[in-house]
Amino acid sequence: MRTVVSTWLRPGKVALQGALVSGQQGGSLLDVLVAGLAAAEDDPDLIAIGRGSLPNTDGELELDASIMRGDTLAAGAVCGVRGLLPCIQVARWVMEKTPHVMLCGDQARRFGIENGLKPQSLWTDELVRRWANFQENPERERAYVHSREDEPPHDTVTMLAHDAGEFVAASSTSGMPYKRPGRVGDSPIIGAGIYADNEAGCAGATGLGEELWKACASFSAVEHMRSGASAQEACEAVARQMRRRQPASRETICVVLALDKNGGFGAGVTTGTFDLWVAQGDAMTCHHFEQVQD
Ligand code: ASP
């Protein structure tokens, strides 16, 4: 049975619904994840990714995305892309149409336009309001972003898929809210934000990108599964090690999620709580994860 998972309560649901529609139309695992992330990127009501997501301190939306297939280990990624959707599609084109793994900034944008995407403004009325608030009082706006319970400041949708021994992982993000211009986190970095290998499973990450990157969190989870761990055991092992070695991961949430070869899914959380949407066949359920025990 096909399993597809997607991160965070609100954006994850939009992404998973988009993925299921693509699956019902016969989409491959790659198609399903690209469709899911494209749906979430396009949704103006989600501050997590794409249209309407929160900008950097220059007031620019700089988007990152990545995708990896577990059969060939082929991967594609883009970072710092402005004014273009869907970024995950551009990452897929990098994987499929170039000999490279990553394109950045203006040249990633140019590549997306060469392949048929139309440049567009990703600003929404809500974003104009939020940016005005940030300019007036950056600290107050940052505090507001981090205090909202209805829309936690998680700016990534990471999706994983497994079907009959095939694994694919993909991620799309606007990065940290009000980040330094040019900052790139873990999400478009193969091994940090995503990893897939049909011999072992696949994994992805969300949360504080600097820490997840230093931990090579996704690769590390896949290597635990290669050594025989289930998805849940692998994610917990990574989260525990991060808590032990990376004190910042005890202060700010870092999440690793994975799918294993036995059809299992799991997530490891360094602090706080995390919601993961899971579709098995056509049934969607939301699973709540708490901080890992040391
Ligand atoms: N991991 C993302 C980044 O650091 C942010 C997030 O997942 O909330 O860019």
CSV table of C-alpha atoms in Angstrom, one decimal, residues 139-292:
chain,number,residue,atom,x,y,z
A,139,GLU,CA,11.0,42.4,17.7
A,140,ARG,CA,7.2,42.7,18.3
A,141,GLU,CA,6.5,41.1,14.9
A,142,ARG,CA,9.0,38.3,15.5
A,143,ALA,CA,7.4,37.7,19.0
A,144,TYR,CA,4.0,37.6,17.3
A,145,VAL,CA,5.1,35.0,14.8
A,146,HIS,CA,6.4,32.8,17.5
A,147,SER,CA,3.5,33.2,19.8
A,148,ARG,CA,0.6,32.2,17.4
A,149,GLU,CA,-0.8,28.9,18.3
A,150,ASP,CA,-3.2,28.7,15.3
A,151,GLU,CA,-0.2,29.1,12.9
A,152,PRO,CA,3.1,28.1,14.5
A,153,PRO,CA,6.1,29.6,12.7
A,154,HIS,CA,7.1,26.4,10.8
A,155,ASP,CA,8.1,27.3,7.3
A,156,THR,CA,8.5,24.0,5.7
A,157,VAL,CA,6.4,21.3,4.2
A,158,THR,CA,8.4,18.1,3.9
A,159,MET,CA,6.8,15.1,2.2
A,160,LEU,CA,7.8,11.4,2.0
A,161,ALA,CA,6.4,8.6,-0.1
A,162,HIS,CA,6.8,4.9,-0.2
A,163,ASP,CA,5.2,2.3,-2.5
A,164,ALA,CA,6.3,-1.3,-3.1
A,165,GLY,CA,10.0,-0.6,-2.2
A,166,GLU,CA,10.2,2.7,-4.0
A,167,PHE,CA,11.0,5.8,-1.9
A,168,VAL,CA,10.8,9.5,-2.7
A,169,ALA,CA,11.4,12.6,-0.4
A,170,ALA,CA,10.7,16.2,-1.1
A,171,SER,CA,10.6,19.5,0.7
A,172,SER,CA,9.6,23.1,0.1
A,173,THR,CA,10.1,26.1,2.4
A,174,SER,CA,10.3,29.9,2.7
A,175,GLY,CA,13.0,29.3,5.4
A,176,MET,CA,12.9,31.1,8.7
A,177,PRO,CA,10.6,34.1,9.0
A,178,TYR,CA,12.5,37.4,8.7
A,179,LYS,CA,15.8,35.6,8.0
A,180,ARG,CA,18.9,37.3,6.9
A,181,PRO,CA,18.9,37.8,3.1
A,182,GLY,CA,20.7,34.9,1.4
A,183,ARG,CA,20.3,32.6,4.4
A,184,VAL,CA,19.6,29.0,3.3
A,185,GLY,CA,18.5,26.3,5.8
A,186,ASP,CA,18.5,22.5,5.7
A,187,SER,CA,15.4,22.0,3.5
A,188,PRO,CA,17.2,22.1,0.0
A,189,ILE,CA,20.3,20.3,1.3
A,190,ILE,CA,20.4,16.7,0.3
A,191,GLY,CA,21.1,14.7,3.4
A,192,ALA,CA,20.0,17.4,5.8
A,193,GLY,CA,16.4,18.3,4.7
A,194,ILE,CA,15.7,15.1,2.7
A,195,TYR,CA,17.2,11.8,1.8
A,196,ALA,CA,16.0,8.7,0.0
A,197,ASP,CA,17.5,5.3,-0.7
A,198,ASN,CA,15.4,2.3,-1.8
A,199,GLU,CA,17.9,0.1,0.0
A,200,ALA,CA,17.1,1.7,3.4
A,201,GLY,CA,14.1,4.1,3.4
A,202,CYS,CA,13.6,7.8,3.2
A,203,ALA,CA,13.7,10.7,5.7
A,204,GLY,CA,13.0,14.4,5.9
A,205,ALA,CA,13.3,17.3,8.4
A,206,THR,CA,11.7,20.5,9.5
A,207,GLY,CA,12.5,23.0,12.3
A,208,LEU,CA,15.7,24.9,13.0
A,209,GLY,CA,17.6,24.4,9.8
A,210,GLU,CA,21.0,25.3,11.1
A,211,GLU,CA,20.9,22.4,13.6
A,212,LEU,CA,19.3,19.9,11.3
A,213,TRP,CA,21.9,20.6,8.7
A,214,LYS,CA,24.8,20.2,11.2
A,215,ALA,CA,23.3,16.8,12.2
A,216,CYS,CA,22.9,15.7,8.5
A,217,ALA,CA,19.5,14.7,10.0
A,218,SER,CA,17.8,13.0,7.1
A,219,PHE,CA,20.9,11.0,6.0
A,220,SER,CA,21.5,10.0,9.5
A,221,ALA,CA,18.0,8.7,9.9
A,222,VAL,CA,18.3,6.7,6.7
A,223,GLU,CA,21.6,5.2,7.9
A,224,HIS,CA,19.9,4.1,11.1
A,225,MET,CA,17.3,2.3,9.1
A,226,ARG,CA,20.0,0.7,6.9
A,227,SER,CA,21.3,-0.8,10.2
A,228,GLY,CA,17.9,-2.3,11.0
A,229,ALA,CA,16.1,0.4,12.9
A,230,SER,CA,12.4,1.1,12.2
A,231,ALA,CA,11.4,4.6,11.0
A,232,GLN,CA,10.4,5.6,14.5
A,233,GLU,CA,13.5,4.2,16.2
A,234,ALA,CA,15.7,5.9,13.6
A,235,CYS,CA,14.0,9.3,14.1
A,236,GLU,CA,14.2,9.0,17.8
A,237,ALA,CA,17.9,8.2,17.7
A,238,VAL,CA,18.6,11.3,15.6
A,239,ALA,CA,16.5,13.5,17.8
A,240,ARG,CA,18.2,12.2,20.9
A,241,GLN,CA,21.7,12.7,19.5
A,242,MET,CA,20.8,16.2,18.5
A,243,ARG,CA,19.6,17.0,22.0
A,244,ARG,CA,22.9,15.6,23.4
A,245,ARG,CA,25.3,17.3,21.0
A,246,GLN,CA,23.4,20.4,19.9
A,247,PRO,CA,22.0,22.4,22.8
A,248,ALA,CA,20.2,24.8,20.4
A,249,SER,CA,18.0,21.9,19.4
A,250,ARG,CA,16.7,21.7,23.0
A,251,GLU,CA,15.5,25.3,22.8
A,252,THR,CA,14.0,25.3,19.2
A,253,ILE,CA,12.2,22.4,17.7
A,254,CYS,CA,13.9,20.2,15.2
A,255,VAL,CA,12.0,17.3,13.7
A,256,VAL,CA,13.2,14.3,11.7
A,257,LEU,CA,10.6,12.1,10.0
A,258,ALA,CA,11.0,8.8,8.1
A,259,LEU,CA,9.4,5.9,6.2
A,260,ASP,CA,10.9,2.4,6.5
A,261,LYS,CA,10.9,-0.6,4.2
A,262,ASN,CA,8.2,-2.3,6.3
A,263,GLY,CA,5.6,0.4,5.6
A,264,GLY,CA,6.3,2.1,9.0
A,265,PHE,CA,6.5,5.8,9.6
A,266,GLY,CA,7.9,7.8,12.4
A,267,ALA,CA,9.1,11.2,13.7
A,268,GLY,CA,11.6,12.3,16.3
A,269,VAL,CA,11.2,15.7,18.0
A,270,THR,CA,13.9,17.5,19.9
A,271,THR,CA,11.5,19.8,21.9
A,272,GLY,CA,7.9,20.8,21.7
A,273,THR,CA,5.3,18.9,19.7
A,274,PHE,CA,4.8,18.1,16.0
A,275,ASP,CA,1.9,16.9,13.8
A,276,LEU,CA,2.4,14.6,10.8
A,277,TRP,CA,-0.3,13.9,8.3
A,278,VAL,CA,-0.2,10.3,7.0
A,279,ALA,CA,-2.1,8.9,4.0
A,280,GLN,CA,-2.2,5.1,3.7
A,281,GLY,CA,-4.1,4.3,0.6
A,282,ASP,CA,-6.8,7.0,0.5
A,283,ALA,CA,-7.3,7.3,4.3
A,284,MET,CA,-5.7,10.4,5.9
A,285,THR,CA,-4.9,10.6,9.6
A,286,CYS,CA,-3.0,13.1,11.7
A,287,HIS,CA,-0.5,11.9,14.2
A,288,HIS,CA,0.8,13.9,17.1
A,289,PHE,CA,4.4,13.5,18.3
A,290,GLU,CA,6.0,14.7,21.6
A,291,GLN,CA,9.6,15.5,22.5
A,292,VAL,CA,11.8,12.4,22.5
